[in-house]
Coordinates of C-alpha atoms and ligand atoms in Angstrom, one line a residue:
M1 CA 2.0 -5.1 -16.6
T2 CA 1.0 -7.2 -19.6
T3 CA 3.6 -6.8 -22.3
L4 CA 2.9 -9.8 -24.6
I5 CA -0.5 -10.7 -25.9
P6 CA -1.4 -13.9 -27.9
A7 CA -1.6 -13.7 -31.6
T8 CA -5.1 -12.3 -32.4
D9 CA -5.4 -14.4 -35.5
D10 CA -5.2 -17.6 -33.4
R11 CA -8.6 -19.1 -34.0
A12 CA -8.0 -22.4 -32.1
D13 CA -10.2 -21.4 -29.2
F14 CA -13.1 -20.5 -31.5
E15 CA -12.7 -23.8 -33.3
D16 CA -12.7 -25.7 -30.0
A17 CA -15.7 -23.7 -28.6
D18 CA -17.7 -24.5 -31.7
R19 CA -16.6 -28.1 -32.1
G20 CA -19.4 -30.6 -31.8
W21 CA -22.2 -28.1 -31.8
I22 CA -25.6 -29.7 -32.3
A23 CA -28.3 -27.1 -31.6
A24 CA -28.9 -23.9 -29.7
L25 CA -31.8 -23.1 -27.4
E26 CA -34.0 -20.7 -29.2
P27 CA -34.8 -18.3 -27.8
A28 CA -32.1 -18.6 -25.2
V29 CA -34.4 -17.2 -22.5
V30 CA -35.4 -19.2 -19.4
T31 CA -38.3 -18.0 -17.2
A32 CA -39.5 -19.0 -13.8
A33 CA -43.0 -20.3 -13.2
D34 CA -44.2 -16.8 -12.4
G35 CA -42.9 -15.5 -15.8
R36 CA -39.8 -13.8 -14.4
V37 CA -36.8 -14.1 -16.7
V38 CA -34.0 -16.0 -14.9
W39 CA -31.6 -16.3 -17.8
D40 CA -31.3 -14.4 -21.1
N41 CA -28.3 -15.3 -23.3
D42 CA -29.8 -13.6 -26.3
A43 CA -29.1 -10.3 -24.6
Y44 CA -25.5 -10.9 -25.5
G45 CA -26.0 -10.9 -29.3
F46 CA -24.2 -7.6 -29.5
L47 CA -20.9 -9.4 -28.9
D48 CA -21.0 -10.7 -32.5
G49 CA -19.7 -7.3 -33.5
P50 CA -16.2 -5.8 -33.5
C51 CA -14.8 -4.7 -30.2
P52 CA -15.9 -1.1 -29.4
D53 CA -13.7 1.4 -27.5
T54 CA -15.7 0.7 -24.4
A55 CA -14.2 -2.7 -23.9
N56 CA -10.8 -4.4 -23.6
P57 CA -10.3 -6.4 -26.8
S58 CA -9.1 -9.5 -24.9
L59 CA -12.2 -9.5 -22.6
W60 CA -14.5 -8.8 -25.6
R61 CA -13.0 -11.9 -27.3
Q62 CA -13.5 -14.0 -24.2
G63 CA -17.1 -12.7 -24.1
Q64 CA -17.6 -13.9 -27.7
L65 CA -16.4 -17.3 -26.7
V66 CA -18.3 -17.7 -23.5
A67 CA -21.6 -16.3 -25.0
R68 CA -21.8 -19.3 -27.4
Q69 CA -24.7 -21.5 -26.3
G70 CA -26.3 -24.8 -27.0
L71 CA -25.8 -28.6 -26.9
Y72 CA -22.4 -29.9 -27.9
L73 CA -20.9 -33.3 -28.5
V74 CA -17.7 -33.7 -26.5
T75 CA -16.9 -37.2 -27.5
E76 CA -19.0 -40.3 -28.2
G77 CA -21.6 -40.6 -25.4
I78 CA -20.6 -37.3 -23.7
Y79 CA -22.4 -34.0 -24.3
Q80 CA -22.3 -30.5 -22.8
V81 CA -24.9 -27.8 -22.6
R82 CA -23.0 -24.5 -22.5
G83 CA -24.2 -20.9 -22.2
L84 CA -27.4 -21.6 -20.3
D85 CA -26.0 -20.5 -17.0
L86 CA -22.7 -19.4 -15.5
S87 CA -21.6 -23.0 -15.6
N88 CA -21.8 -26.0 -17.9
M89 CA -23.9 -29.1 -17.6
T90 CA -22.2 -32.2 -18.8
L91 CA -24.3 -35.3 -19.8
V92 CA -22.7 -38.8 -19.9
E93 CA -24.8 -41.5 -21.5
G94 CA -25.0 -44.9 -19.8
E95 CA -26.6 -48.2 -20.5
R96 CA -30.1 -47.1 -19.5
G97 CA -30.1 -43.3 -19.2
V98 CA -27.8 -40.3 -18.7
I99 CA -25.6 -39.1 -15.8
V100 CA -25.7 -35.4 -15.2
I101 CA -22.5 -33.6 -14.1
D102 CA -23.2 -30.3 -12.4
P103 CA -26.8 -29.2 -12.7
L104 CA -26.2 -25.4 -13.0
I105 CA -27.4 -22.8 -10.5
S106 CA -31.2 -22.8 -10.9
A107 CA -33.8 -25.5 -11.3
E108 CA -35.2 -23.6 -14.3
T109 CA -32.0 -23.4 -16.3
A110 CA -31.1 -27.0 -15.4
A111 CA -34.5 -28.2 -16.6
A112 CA -34.1 -26.2 -19.9
A113 CA -30.6 -27.7 -20.4
L114 CA -31.8 -31.2 -19.9
A115 CA -34.8 -30.7 -22.2
L116 CA -32.5 -29.4 -24.9
Y117 CA -30.3 -32.5 -24.6
R118 CA -33.4 -34.8 -24.6
R119 CA -34.8 -33.2 -27.8
H120 CA -31.7 -34.4 -29.6
R121 CA -30.8 -37.5 -27.7
G122 CA -34.1 -39.0 -26.7
D123 CA -36.0 -39.0 -23.4
R124 CA -33.3 -40.7 -21.4
P125 CA -33.9 -41.0 -17.6
V126 CA -31.3 -39.4 -15.3
T127 CA -29.5 -42.4 -13.7
G128 CA -26.9 -40.5 -11.7
V129 CA -25.8 -37.0 -10.7
I130 CA -22.3 -35.8 -9.9
Y131 CA -21.4 -32.6 -8.1
T132 CA -17.8 -31.8 -9.1
H133 CA -17.5 -29.3 -6.1
A134 CA -19.4 -27.4 -3.5
H135 CA -20.1 -24.1 -5.3
V136 CA -23.7 -23.2 -6.0
D137 CA -23.3 -23.1 -9.8
H138 CA -22.6 -26.8 -9.6
F139 CA -25.5 -28.1 -7.5
G140 CA -28.2 -25.4 -7.1
G141 CA -30.3 -26.5 -10.0
V142 CA -30.5 -30.2 -9.1
H143 CA -34.3 -30.2 -8.8
G144 CA -34.4 -29.3 -12.5
V145 CA -32.9 -32.8 -13.3
L146 CA -34.2 -34.8 -10.4
D147 CA -37.9 -34.3 -9.8
G148 CA -38.4 -37.1 -7.3
T149 CA -40.2 -39.4 -9.7
E150 CA -37.0 -41.2 -10.7
D151 CA -37.5 -44.8 -9.8
R152 CA -34.8 -47.3 -10.4
G153 CA -36.8 -50.1 -8.7
A154 CA -34.5 -52.6 -7.0
D155 CA -31.5 -50.4 -7.8
G156 CA -32.7 -47.9 -5.2
P157 CA -32.5 -44.1 -5.5
V158 CA -30.5 -42.3 -8.2
P159 CA -26.9 -42.0 -6.9
I160 CA -25.6 -38.5 -6.3
I161 CA -21.7 -38.5 -6.2
A162 CA -19.7 -35.7 -4.6
P163 CA -16.3 -35.1 -3.1
D164 CA -15.7 -35.7 0.6
G165 CA -16.7 -32.7 2.7
F166 CA -19.2 -31.5 0.1
M167 CA -22.1 -30.7 2.4
E168 CA -20.0 -28.9 5.0
S169 CA -18.4 -26.8 2.3
A170 CA -21.6 -26.2 0.3
V171 CA -23.4 -24.5 3.2
S172 CA -20.7 -23.1 5.4
E173 CA -19.8 -20.3 2.9
N174 CA -23.3 -18.9 3.2
V175 CA -23.5 -19.2 7.0
Y176 CA -20.8 -16.8 8.1
A177 CA -20.2 -14.0 5.7
G178 CA -22.9 -14.9 3.2
V179 CA -24.8 -11.6 3.3
A180 CA -21.7 -9.5 2.7
M181 CA -20.6 -11.9 -0.1
S182 CA -24.0 -11.7 -1.8
R183 CA -23.8 -7.9 -1.8
R184 CA -20.3 -7.9 -3.3
A185 CA -21.3 -10.7 -5.7
L186 CA -23.7 -8.2 -7.2
Y187 CA -20.7 -6.1 -8.1
M188 CA -18.5 -9.0 -9.2
Y189 CA -21.0 -10.5 -11.7
G190 CA -22.7 -7.2 -12.6
S191 CA -26.1 -9.0 -12.9
A192 CA -27.9 -5.7 -12.3
L193 CA -26.1 -3.9 -15.1
D194 CA -27.5 -3.4 -18.6
K195 CA -25.9 -5.8 -21.0
G196 CA -24.3 -4.0 -23.8
P197 CA -21.0 -2.7 -25.4
A198 CA -20.7 -0.2 -22.6
G199 CA -22.2 -2.4 -19.9
Q200 CA -21.9 -6.0 -18.8
I201 CA -20.2 -8.3 -21.2
G202 CA -19.7 -11.4 -19.0
C203 CA -17.5 -12.1 -16.1
G204 CA -14.8 -14.1 -17.8
L205 CA -15.8 -17.4 -16.4
G206 CA -19.2 -17.3 -17.9
M207 CA -21.7 -14.6 -18.8
T208 CA -23.4 -14.1 -15.4
N209 CA -25.5 -16.0 -12.7
S210 CA -29.0 -17.2 -13.4
T211 CA -31.6 -16.0 -10.8
G212 CA -34.0 -18.9 -10.5
S213 CA -34.7 -21.3 -7.6
I214 CA -31.8 -22.9 -5.8
G215 CA -31.9 -26.3 -4.0
L216 CA -29.6 -28.9 -2.6
I217 CA -30.1 -32.7 -2.5
P218 CA -27.4 -34.2 -0.3
P219 CA -25.0 -36.6 -2.1
T220 CA -25.4 -40.4 -1.5
V221 CA -21.9 -41.5 -2.6
L222 CA -18.8 -39.6 -1.3
I223 CA -15.5 -39.8 -3.0
T224 CA -12.9 -40.1 -0.1
R225 CA -9.7 -40.9 -1.9
T226 CA -7.8 -40.6 -5.1
G227 CA -8.0 -43.7 -7.2
Q228 CA -11.5 -44.5 -6.0
E229 CA -13.5 -46.1 -8.8
E230 CA -17.3 -46.0 -9.2
Q231 CA -19.6 -47.4 -11.8
V232 CA -23.0 -45.8 -12.5
D233 CA -25.4 -47.0 -15.2
G234 CA -22.6 -49.1 -16.7
V235 CA -20.2 -46.1 -16.9
R236 CA -16.8 -46.5 -15.1
M237 CA -15.2 -43.5 -13.4
V238 CA -11.8 -43.0 -11.7
F239 CA -11.6 -40.1 -9.2
Q240 CA -8.9 -37.7 -8.1
L241 CA -9.7 -35.8 -4.9
T242 CA -8.4 -32.2 -4.9
P243 CA -9.4 -30.6 -1.6
G244 CA -8.3 -27.0 -1.0
T245 CA -8.0 -26.0 -4.7
E246 CA -10.7 -23.9 -6.3
C247 CA -13.1 -25.2 -3.6
P248 CA -12.5 -26.9 -0.2
A249 CA -14.3 -30.0 -1.6
E250 CA -13.5 -30.7 -5.3
M251 CA -12.5 -33.6 -7.5
N252 CA -11.4 -34.4 -11.0
F253 CA -12.3 -37.7 -12.7
L254 CA -11.6 -39.8 -15.7
F255 CA -14.0 -41.8 -17.9
P256 CA -11.5 -44.5 -18.9
D257 CA -13.7 -46.1 -21.5
A258 CA -14.7 -42.8 -23.2
R259 CA -11.1 -41.6 -22.7
A260 CA -12.5 -38.3 -21.4
L261 CA -11.3 -36.3 -18.4
C262 CA -13.4 -34.0 -16.3
M263 CA -11.3 -31.2 -14.6
A264 CA -14.2 -29.8 -12.5
E265 CA -13.2 -26.1 -12.1
N266 CA -9.5 -26.8 -11.5
A267 CA -8.4 -26.0 -15.0
T268 CA -10.6 -23.5 -16.9
R269 CA -9.9 -21.2 -19.8
N270 CA -8.7 -18.3 -17.6
L271 CA -6.5 -17.5 -14.6
H272 CA -9.0 -18.4 -11.8
N273 CA -9.3 -16.6 -8.5
L274 CA -7.1 -17.2 -5.5
V275 CA -9.5 -14.9 -3.7
T276 CA -12.7 -13.8 -5.4
L277 CA -13.6 -10.1 -5.4
R278 CA -16.9 -10.9 -3.6
G279 CA -14.7 -12.1 -0.8
A280 CA -13.7 -15.6 0.3
V281 CA -11.2 -17.5 2.3
V282 CA -7.9 -17.4 0.3
R283 CA -7.2 -20.5 -1.7
D284 CA -3.9 -22.2 -1.8
A285 CA -2.1 -21.8 -5.1
R286 CA 0.6 -24.2 -4.1
V287 CA -1.8 -27.1 -3.5
W288 CA -3.8 -26.2 -6.6
A289 CA -0.7 -26.5 -8.8
A290 CA 0.3 -29.8 -7.1
Y291 CA -3.1 -31.3 -7.9
L292 CA -2.9 -30.1 -11.5
D293 CA 0.5 -31.8 -11.8
E294 CA -1.0 -35.0 -10.3
A295 CA -3.8 -34.9 -12.8
V296 CA -1.3 -34.8 -15.6
T297 CA 0.5 -37.9 -14.3
L298 CA -2.6 -39.8 -13.4
F299 CA -4.8 -39.1 -16.4
A300 CA -3.2 -37.3 -19.3
G301 CA -2.0 -40.5 -20.9
R302 CA -5.5 -42.0 -20.7
C303 CA -7.7 -39.4 -22.3
D304 CA -8.3 -37.7 -25.7
V305 CA -10.4 -34.9 -24.4
A306 CA -10.4 -32.8 -21.2
F307 CA -13.5 -30.8 -20.3
A308 CA -14.5 -28.7 -17.3
S309 CA -17.6 -27.2 -15.8
H310 CA -16.9 -23.8 -17.4
H311 CA -15.7 -22.9 -20.9
W312 CA -15.0 -25.4 -23.7
P313 CA -13.0 -28.7 -23.9
T314 CA -9.5 -29.4 -25.1
W315 CA -8.9 -32.3 -27.5
D316 CA -5.9 -34.4 -28.3
Q317 CA -3.4 -35.7 -25.8
P318 CA -0.4 -33.3 -26.6
R319 CA -2.7 -30.3 -26.3
I320 CA -4.2 -31.6 -23.1
V321 CA -0.8 -32.1 -21.5
E322 CA 0.3 -28.6 -22.6
Y323 CA -2.9 -27.0 -21.4
L324 CA -2.9 -28.6 -18.0
S325 CA 0.9 -28.0 -17.6
L326 CA 0.5 -24.3 -18.4
Q327 CA -2.3 -24.1 -15.9
R328 CA -0.1 -25.8 -13.3
D329 CA 2.8 -23.4 -14.0
L330 CA 0.5 -20.4 -13.7
Y331 CA -0.5 -21.1 -10.1
A332 CA 2.9 -22.4 -9.1
Y333 CA 4.6 -19.3 -10.6
L334 CA 2.3 -16.9 -8.9
H335 CA 2.8 -18.6 -5.6
D336 CA 6.6 -18.9 -5.7
Q337 CA 7.3 -15.5 -7.2
T338 CA 5.0 -13.7 -4.8
L339 CA 6.8 -15.3 -1.9
R340 CA 10.2 -14.6 -3.4
L341 CA 9.3 -10.9 -3.6
V342 CA 7.7 -10.9 -0.2
N343 CA 10.9 -12.3 1.3
Q344 CA 12.8 -9.4 -0.3
G345 CA 10.5 -7.1 1.7
H346 CA 7.8 -6.2 -0.8
T347 CA 4.2 -5.9 0.4
G348 CA 1.3 -7.4 -1.5
I349 CA 0.6 -4.2 -3.3
E350 CA 4.2 -3.8 -4.4
A351 CA 4.6 -7.5 -5.3
A352 CA 1.5 -7.3 -7.5
E353 CA 3.0 -4.3 -9.3
L354 CA 6.4 -6.0 -9.7
M355 CA 5.1 -9.4 -10.9
E356 CA 6.3 -10.3 -14.4
M357 CA 4.7 -13.3 -16.0
P358 CA 6.8 -15.6 -18.2
P359 CA 6.4 -15.3 -22.0
A360 CA 4.7 -18.7 -22.4
L361 CA 2.0 -17.7 -19.9
E362 CA 1.5 -14.3 -21.4
S363 CA 1.2 -15.6 -25.0
A364 CA -1.5 -18.2 -24.2
W365 CA -5.1 -17.0 -23.9
H366 CA -6.3 -19.4 -21.2
T367 CA -3.7 -18.2 -18.7
H368 CA -5.0 -14.6 -18.8
G369 CA -6.8 -13.0 -16.0
Y370 CA -10.4 -12.9 -17.2
Y371 CA -11.8 -14.0 -13.9
G372 CA -8.9 -14.0 -11.4
S373 CA -6.1 -11.5 -12.1
V374 CA -2.4 -11.5 -11.5
S375 CA -2.9 -8.3 -9.5
H376 CA -5.4 -9.5 -7.0
N377 CA -4.2 -13.0 -6.9
V378 CA -0.7 -11.9 -5.8
K379 CA -2.3 -9.8 -3.0
A380 CA -4.3 -12.9 -2.1
I381 CA -1.1 -14.9 -1.7
Y382 CA 0.4 -12.2 0.5
Q383 CA -2.9 -12.2 2.5
R384 CA -2.8 -16.0 2.9
Y385 CA 0.7 -15.9 4.4
L386 CA 0.9 -12.5 6.1
G387 CA -2.6 -11.1 6.5
W388 CA -3.9 -7.5 6.2
F389 CA -1.0 -5.7 7.9
D390 CA 2.0 -4.8 5.7
G391 CA 4.3 -4.2 8.7
N392 CA 4.5 -0.5 8.3
P393 CA 3.4 1.1 11.6
A394 CA 1.8 4.0 9.6
N395 CA -0.7 1.5 8.4
L396 CA -1.3 -0.1 11.8
W397 CA -3.9 2.3 13.1
R398 CA -5.3 4.3 10.2
H399 CA -8.5 6.2 10.4
P400 CA -11.4 4.6 8.6
P401 CA -12.2 5.9 5.1
E402 CA -14.8 8.5 6.1
A403 CA -12.6 10.1 8.8
N404 CA -9.5 9.9 6.6
A405 CA -11.4 11.4 3.6
A406 CA -12.5 14.5 5.5
R407 CA -8.9 15.1 6.6
Y408 CA -7.4 14.7 3.2
V409 CA -9.9 17.0 1.6
A410 CA -9.3 19.6 4.2
C411 CA -5.5 19.3 3.9
M412 CA -5.8 19.7 0.1
G413 CA -7.8 22.9 0.2
G414 CA -11.4 21.6 -0.1
A415 CA -13.4 19.5 -2.5
D416 CA -13.1 21.7 -5.5
A417 CA -9.3 21.8 -5.3
V418 CA -9.2 18.0 -5.0
M419 CA -11.6 17.5 -7.9
A420 CA -9.4 19.8 -10.1
K421 CA -6.3 17.8 -9.2
A422 CA -8.2 14.6 -10.0
E423 CA -9.1 15.9 -13.4
E424 CA -5.4 16.7 -14.0
Y425 CA -4.4 13.1 -13.2
R426 CA -7.3 11.7 -15.2
A427 CA -6.3 13.8 -18.2
A428 CA -2.7 12.5 -17.8
G429 CA -4.0 8.9 -17.9
D430 CA -3.5 8.2 -14.2
L431 CA -7.0 6.9 -13.6
R432 CA -6.0 5.0 -10.6
F433 CA -4.9 8.1 -8.6
A434 CA -7.8 10.1 -10.0
A435 CA -10.1 7.5 -8.5
E436 CA -8.3 7.6 -5.2
L437 CA -8.6 11.4 -4.9
L438 CA -12.3 11.4 -5.9
D439 CA -13.1 8.6 -3.5
H440 CA -11.9 10.9 -0.7
V441 CA -14.2 13.7 -1.9
V442 CA -17.2 11.4 -2.0
F443 CA -16.4 9.8 1.4
A444 CA -16.0 13.3 2.8
D445 CA -19.4 14.4 1.5
A446 CA -21.7 11.8 0.1
G447 CA -24.1 14.6 -1.0
D448 CA -21.6 16.0 -3.5
A449 CA -23.3 15.0 -6.8
S450 CA -20.6 16.5 -9.0
A451 CA -17.9 14.5 -7.2
K452 CA -19.9 11.3 -7.5
D453 CA -20.4 12.0 -11.2
Q454 CA -16.7 12.7 -11.8
L455 CA -15.8 9.5 -9.9
A456 CA -18.3 7.5 -11.9
S457 CA -16.7 8.6 -15.1
V458 CA -13.3 7.6 -13.9
Y459 CA -14.7 4.2 -12.9
E460 CA -16.2 3.7 -16.3
Q461 CA -12.9 4.5 -18.0
L462 CA -11.2 1.9 -15.7
A463 CA -13.9 -0.6 -16.6
Y464 CA -13.5 -0.1 -20.4
G465 CA -9.8 -0.8 -20.1
A466 CA -10.0 -3.9 -17.9
E467 CA -9.1 -7.3 -19.2
N468 CA -10.7 -8.9 -16.2
G469 CA -14.5 -9.3 -16.3
T470 CA -15.0 -9.0 -12.6
W471 CA -12.9 -5.8 -12.4
R472 CA -15.0 -4.4 -15.2
N473 CA -18.2 -5.3 -13.4
F474 CA -16.9 -3.8 -10.1
Y475 CA -16.1 -0.5 -11.7
L476 CA -19.3 -0.4 -13.7
M477 CA -21.4 -1.3 -10.6
G478 CA -19.6 1.4 -8.6
A479 CA -20.3 4.0 -11.3
H480 CA -23.9 2.8 -11.5
E481 CA -24.5 3.2 -7.8
L482 CA -22.7 6.5 -7.7
R483 CA -25.1 7.8 -10.3
N484 CA -28.3 6.0 -9.3
G485 CA -28.1 4.9 -5.7
I486 CA -27.9 1.4 -4.2
V487 CA -29.3 -1.4 -6.3
D488 CA -31.6 -3.8 -4.4
A489 CA -30.3 -7.3 -4.1
P490 CA -32.0 -9.4 -6.8
P491 CA -34.6 -12.0 -5.6
V492 CA -33.2 -15.4 -5.1
T493 CA -35.4 -18.3 -4.2
T494 CA -33.3 -20.3 -1.8
S495 CA -34.9 -23.5 -0.8
R496 CA -35.5 -24.6 2.7
E497 CA -33.2 -27.4 1.9
L498 CA -30.2 -25.1 2.2
L499 CA -31.2 -24.1 5.7
Q500 CA -32.0 -27.7 6.6
A501 CA -28.6 -28.8 5.3
L502 CA -26.9 -26.8 8.1
T503 CA -25.5 -28.9 10.9
V504 CA -26.7 -28.0 14.4
E505 CA -23.3 -26.4 15.1
Q506 CA -23.6 -24.3 11.9
L507 CA -27.1 -23.2 12.9
F508 CA -25.9 -22.1 16.3
D509 CA -22.9 -20.3 14.6
A510 CA -25.4 -18.5 12.3
I511 CA -27.3 -17.3 15.4
A512 CA -24.1 -16.3 17.2
I513 CA -22.9 -13.9 14.5
R514 CA -26.3 -12.1 14.6
V515 CA -26.1 -11.4 18.3
N516 CA -25.9 -7.6 18.9
G517 CA -23.1 -7.7 21.4
P518 CA -23.7 -4.5 23.4
R519 CA -27.4 -5.1 23.5
A520 CA -26.9 -8.6 24.9
W521 CA -24.2 -7.7 27.5
D522 CA -26.6 -8.1 30.4
E523 CA -28.5 -11.2 29.3
E524 CA -27.6 -14.6 30.6
L525 CA -29.6 -17.5 29.2
V526 CA -28.9 -21.2 29.1
I527 CA -31.0 -23.4 26.7
D528 CA -30.7 -27.1 26.2
W529 CA -31.7 -28.4 22.8
E530 CA -32.7 -32.1 22.7
V531 CA -32.6 -32.9 19.0
T532 CA -34.6 -36.1 18.8
D533 CA -33.8 -37.2 15.2
L534 CA -30.0 -36.9 15.9
G535 CA -30.2 -38.3 19.5
E536 CA -28.1 -35.3 20.6
V537 CA -28.4 -32.7 23.3
H538 CA -26.8 -29.3 22.7
R539 CA -26.4 -26.6 25.3
T540 CA -26.3 -22.9 24.3
T541 CA -25.3 -20.1 26.6
L542 CA -25.7 -16.4 26.1
R543 CA -23.6 -14.3 28.4
N544 CA -21.3 -11.2 28.0
G545 CA -22.9 -10.7 24.6
V546 CA -21.6 -14.0 23.3
F547 CA -23.7 -17.0 22.2
T548 CA -21.7 -20.2 22.6
H549 CA -22.7 -23.8 22.1
R550 CA -21.4 -27.2 22.9
R551 CA -22.7 -30.7 22.5
R552 CA -23.4 -32.4 25.7
E553 CA -21.8 -35.8 25.6
D554 CA -23.7 -36.9 28.7
G555 CA -27.0 -36.6 26.9
T556 CA -28.9 -38.5 29.7
D557 CA -27.7 -36.0 32.3
G558 CA -30.2 -33.4 31.3
P559 CA -31.0 -30.2 33.0
G560 CA -33.4 -31.9 35.3
A561 CA -30.4 -33.6 37.0
G562 CA -29.4 -30.2 38.3
A563 CA -26.2 -29.6 40.3
S564 CA -24.9 -33.1 41.1
G565 CA -21.4 -32.2 42.1
G566 CA -18.1 -32.4 40.3
T567 CA -16.8 -34.5 37.6
D568 CA -17.1 -38.2 38.2
G569 CA -14.8 -40.9 37.0
G570 CA -17.2 -41.8 34.1
S571 CA -16.9 -38.4 32.5
P572 CA -13.5 -37.6 31.1
D573 CA -14.9 -34.6 29.3
P574 CA -14.3 -31.5 31.5
A575 CA -17.0 -29.6 29.5
A576 CA -19.6 -32.1 30.5
G577 CA -18.5 -31.9 34.1
R578 CA -18.9 -28.1 34.0
D579 CA -22.4 -28.4 32.7
R580 CA -23.5 -30.2 35.8
G581 CA -23.1 -27.1 37.9
H582 CA -25.9 -25.3 36.0
R583 CA -29.5 -25.8 35.3
A584 CA -30.8 -24.7 31.9
D585 CA -33.4 -22.0 31.9
L586 CA -35.2 -23.9 29.2
T587 CA -35.1 -27.3 27.6
L588 CA -36.5 -27.7 24.1
T589 CA -37.3 -31.1 22.6
L590 CA -37.4 -30.8 18.9
T591 CA -36.1 -32.1 15.5
T592 CA -33.5 -30.5 13.2
S593 CA -36.4 -29.4 11.0
T594 CA -38.4 -27.6 13.7
M595 CA -35.2 -26.1 15.0
V596 CA -34.9 -24.1 11.9
D597 CA -38.5 -22.8 12.6
V598 CA -37.6 -21.8 16.2
V599 CA -34.4 -20.0 15.4
T600 CA -36.0 -18.1 12.5
G601 CA -38.8 -16.9 14.8
G602 CA -41.4 -19.3 13.4
A603 CA -43.7 -21.9 14.9
F604 CA -43.4 -23.8 18.1
D605 CA -46.3 -26.3 17.5
D606 CA -44.2 -29.5 17.5
V607 CA -41.7 -28.4 20.1
G608 CA -41.7 -29.9 23.6
H609 CA -40.4 -27.7 26.4
Q610 CA -39.6 -27.6 30.0
G611 CA -38.9 -24.3 31.7
D612 CA -39.4 -20.7 30.6
L613 CA -40.4 -20.3 26.9
G614 CA -39.9 -16.5 27.2
V615 CA -36.2 -17.2 27.0
V616 CA -36.5 -17.8 23.3
A617 CA -38.1 -14.4 22.8
R618 CA -35.3 -12.8 24.8
L619 CA -32.7 -14.5 22.6
L620 CA -34.4 -13.5 19.4
G621 CA -34.7 -10.0 20.8
V622 CA -30.9 -9.5 20.8
L623 CA -30.4 -10.6 17.2
D624 CA -29.6 -8.1 14.5
R625 CA -30.8 -8.3 11.0
P626 CA -28.0 -8.2 8.5
D627 CA -28.1 -5.5 5.8
P628 CA -28.2 -7.0 2.3
N629 CA -28.0 -3.5 0.6
F630 CA -25.1 -1.8 2.5
A631 CA -23.3 1.1 0.8
I632 CA -20.0 0.4 -0.9
V633 CA -18.9 3.4 -3.0
T634 CA -20.4 5.9 -0.6
P635 CA -19.9 6.2 3.2
Ligands
LIG1 ZN1 -18.2 -22.7 -11.1

């Protein structure tokens, strides 16, 4: 698919990545309070060497660039700490202290980054925090830069600025499919793999995720429109809201006095993901491109450096315009050409294979698919518009993989015959079809060690050829689990703040998706939840194996009122009217904080109640536990 590659003697990226370097963290190892290593950038020292035949040279080069770490000067008064987590922390000096943009994933790495900055720039207090968007690598480490002792006296608490919709977006991703995404993220980032020339060499966007403690302090200032200006610690900022791009809540912003532009994660030094391999709602390439174009028109004439929360900055106006324009063209081209091909009748898989990228995009480095890929992004665009079904009735009602596998293997004369065929394809260089054949053998008989070993070898060969970091990690993790069994999910210390940040509705949704439908078919339970700190009453109903919830607008008309007849003229809400026909089995009077305890099976000490408390146990009794370690490469 890739025909042109950029000139390998082009050193501009290395010059930019090294520009302004002040000091490294030595050793580049960050530990948690219990001594557990949560970040080790020194483990990537092997990338200094020439590319081995176990890695794609383009990805190896990206790894060399991304593995650089330390404190860097971006422009006067603006610094970045790079290479101490998946993301960058940017520090903007104000009149009294320093504003932190994106405090990394873990409190431990964020504290280490801030300490590195302070060793070279003095013990400046943190006078503001900005979350560029609602992904965890841009807010999770906030307790490492705000420890609660910050006191601005009459100025009030340290402002925390974020794009509109930040909290909703930050927590919702983990509410619904979070467990499955975490399991697949282990494959995507390869954090359980050994780092080395034949192992994990980064994920394109950064090296990997840190594994320390994650927190979330809600923002105090929301950016709600493009053109909004804010001033913190004497620093002026002009914002561009970019909802629905790389994240549902995201924003770019300009520091007009420093002539510096922050592009959040909307323009980084790779083709980004329209759908991540860990799984996500598909992003909109069309909107993404449009906001990049708007950024060029709004800001490019007013800045001399553009930086982002991953990778290294771009200096000088003509280069910034060219860089942002190429990034815009990248997403717009993928969007438009995919739909052109789709409207000629091609499916996502076919369109991905047919997609030809323009020479200007092939011959730049930052448009290459180190994190997203042309192949999976084209399929994502198809998915966004047309969904999983390709229109071919043969694909409408296929057997699931295990059932299909047994039939294929039987048709082809048994496992040994399929494995022999797979070896022929592998030897001829068709690793893709060899993998498909061997996948059938493994799914037909997960106990077949030789088939698993042969498939693992094919996955490793696919990994070594992949330009995309997340593809490499997926193949290598697949091989690892075929050979060694399922890797336990790594420990992540998620603070209670993340649970508390859920809205009442999200909390009920989180319960609803854990209800074991068949087990709950015969239960019928109605609970009213009087949430005192919100002044709201919510009614939940479990019936037919479904847990539904609604807010009762007529909060005063509690369950004690009982059946009072039909809807009266004062209640236009038909839902409220329907409620009046039913008495709740139980009414709980509680706060959002104690609600988290109740629904996680915890304490009832501070909860008032009226009715049968046994109802809670019956509800909890029909909830399933999600499986954080489900099988992927075996049935
Ligand atoms: Zn990020």
